[in-house]
Amino acid sequence: MCQDMSSAPLKVYLATPRGFCAGVDRAIQIVERALERYGAPVYVRHEIVHNKHVVDRLKALGAIFVKELEQCPPDRPVVFSAHGVPKSVPAEARDRQMFFLDATCPLVSKVHVEAERHHDEGREIILIGHAGHPEVIGTMGQLPPGTVKLIETVEQARQFVPVDPENLAFVTQTTLSVDDTAEIVSALQARFPAIKVPHKEDICYATTNRQDAVKQVSGDCDLVLVIGSAKSSNSQRLVEVALRAGAKAAYLVDDASFVDWTWFENVRTLGISAGASAPENLIEGLVAAVSARFDAEVIESNGVRETVTFKLPKAVA
């Protein structure tokens, strides 16, 4: 796009809430406090959250990110990521007498507890989620192999053959599309009326709030940009939600440097949001980049104000 854009008017709608949720904030604080209290290096199993900028900043402070515990020395602290881990991971850490801190989001831990309760009560368990996602691996890993059946789509829900249709329960990944999940749940309940549902919806408040906020702005937008990692389930879902809600185009970008300015041709209204693991400074950088190229009017949407906080483990509180 070669023409001068600096005088072109552009309305920029900032979705609220956006960015960090309480679970992400807690996980990052656990790594930061561990570094302060125990010194560097502190090891972290897998990315603490799915955001390269967050991971790189923690690396600079002295965190070392590894894939498995065998890469960690036994005399240094190790932190488990916010997505949760299979039971075998803390068991291995205890066997090796390692000092570990579990940064699993409490809302993910709630799903783990639900799954275990259903298993203890003899039910077959369905997990609605995305194969290969760390949260799904962690949730399935709370119970013996083969115990939890994964369903990703409505079609799979329609084809699923349970052992006993009268003795089923489902749990869900916390970062799914609210609308997609509702369709899958409806399909399951239509086939299996006796299926046990979560006491409280498993999709977390932050995922729901961010999707609602994107819906609120997207119908008025020619373009929506979501800041977040391609690895981030909740960020990917925001792009899908924006398109379904009426945005003419929507893209996921790591930060402002990933924006293709040809996307802005004939764009007069822009929506901006960010996944739950994206820091606010990335949003500020995107707004600044847009404002440098357009006569931008930035409008903050009137969304839910989140006040949720989670306690830190005693070892770093």
Phi, psi and omega in degrees: 000102191266343183288158180291125182257353192299334180260357181287130180287143180213123173271127182245116180259118178269118179290136178230127002279166178207167174070205190314137170254175183296324181292320177293315180301317179297315182298316179295318178298324180299316179294315181299314181293323179297320178295320179294317188278322188248355179078167179273152358273152166247131182269146179230123179279115184069172178296131183301320169217165183275076173204120184298322182295318177296313181298316181296322179294319179291325174301318181295334179276348177121009176279142176242122183263131182229164179274321185222161183297332182298344178272000182256136172289150185287347185259011179238149179297148174229138182247135175268143189291167182295342185282346183092158183227155173299155181301334182296336184287304176297331177296317177296319180298320178293319179300324181271003180057043179272151172269114183234153177238128183262110180265016178306131176304133179303333179284333171287318178301325178300319178295320178302314181296318178301312181300317179296321180297314179298320179296316180297331180269008171084017181268150169280136189246131172255134172249120174271118184181188183252123181303137176087348178290140183305325179294320179293317177300317180295317181293314179296331181280003174280343186230165182303149180307137178087352182288320184259128179259128182269132174236127183252337188223164175299320181299318177296323178296324181286336183261348186299134179244106181279165174291316180220107182300341180269001187224059184239155171213156174229151170230168180225155167302148187277349190244028184275167169295125179301315183291315179299317181295321178300323178295317180295316180298318179299319179296318179293316183291329177295323181275326187231079185302335183275000185300135179280133182254160177301145177302321176225142186310136183284328178299126193286159182305321185291318177299312180299313182298319181291323177293319177298320181294321178293320176302321184298322184264336194291328182298337181262005191250137171286330184213139173236132175246129178246124176273126180170168181276149175297337178283344189275114181299312184294329178290316178301321181295328180296323177296315179298317180298318180300315181294318179295329184278356174118358176297139181288331176207152179207140182222150173262128180228143177293320180193185185300331182291345180268359182286133172263111188288350174291342176299339189272001179298125181066016178271127178242345178225129183236133171254142178231132172218181179207144177294168188291349178250013181260125181289153184297330181297335177289323176294315179300321179294322178292317178299319179296319180295320178294316183294333178287340184252343183226163169276084192268133170252112185266125184237120179276126180287157184265074184259187180296137174263116185273136180235010183290136171223153178239142180292149174274155174301148183303328184295342179230006183289000000 
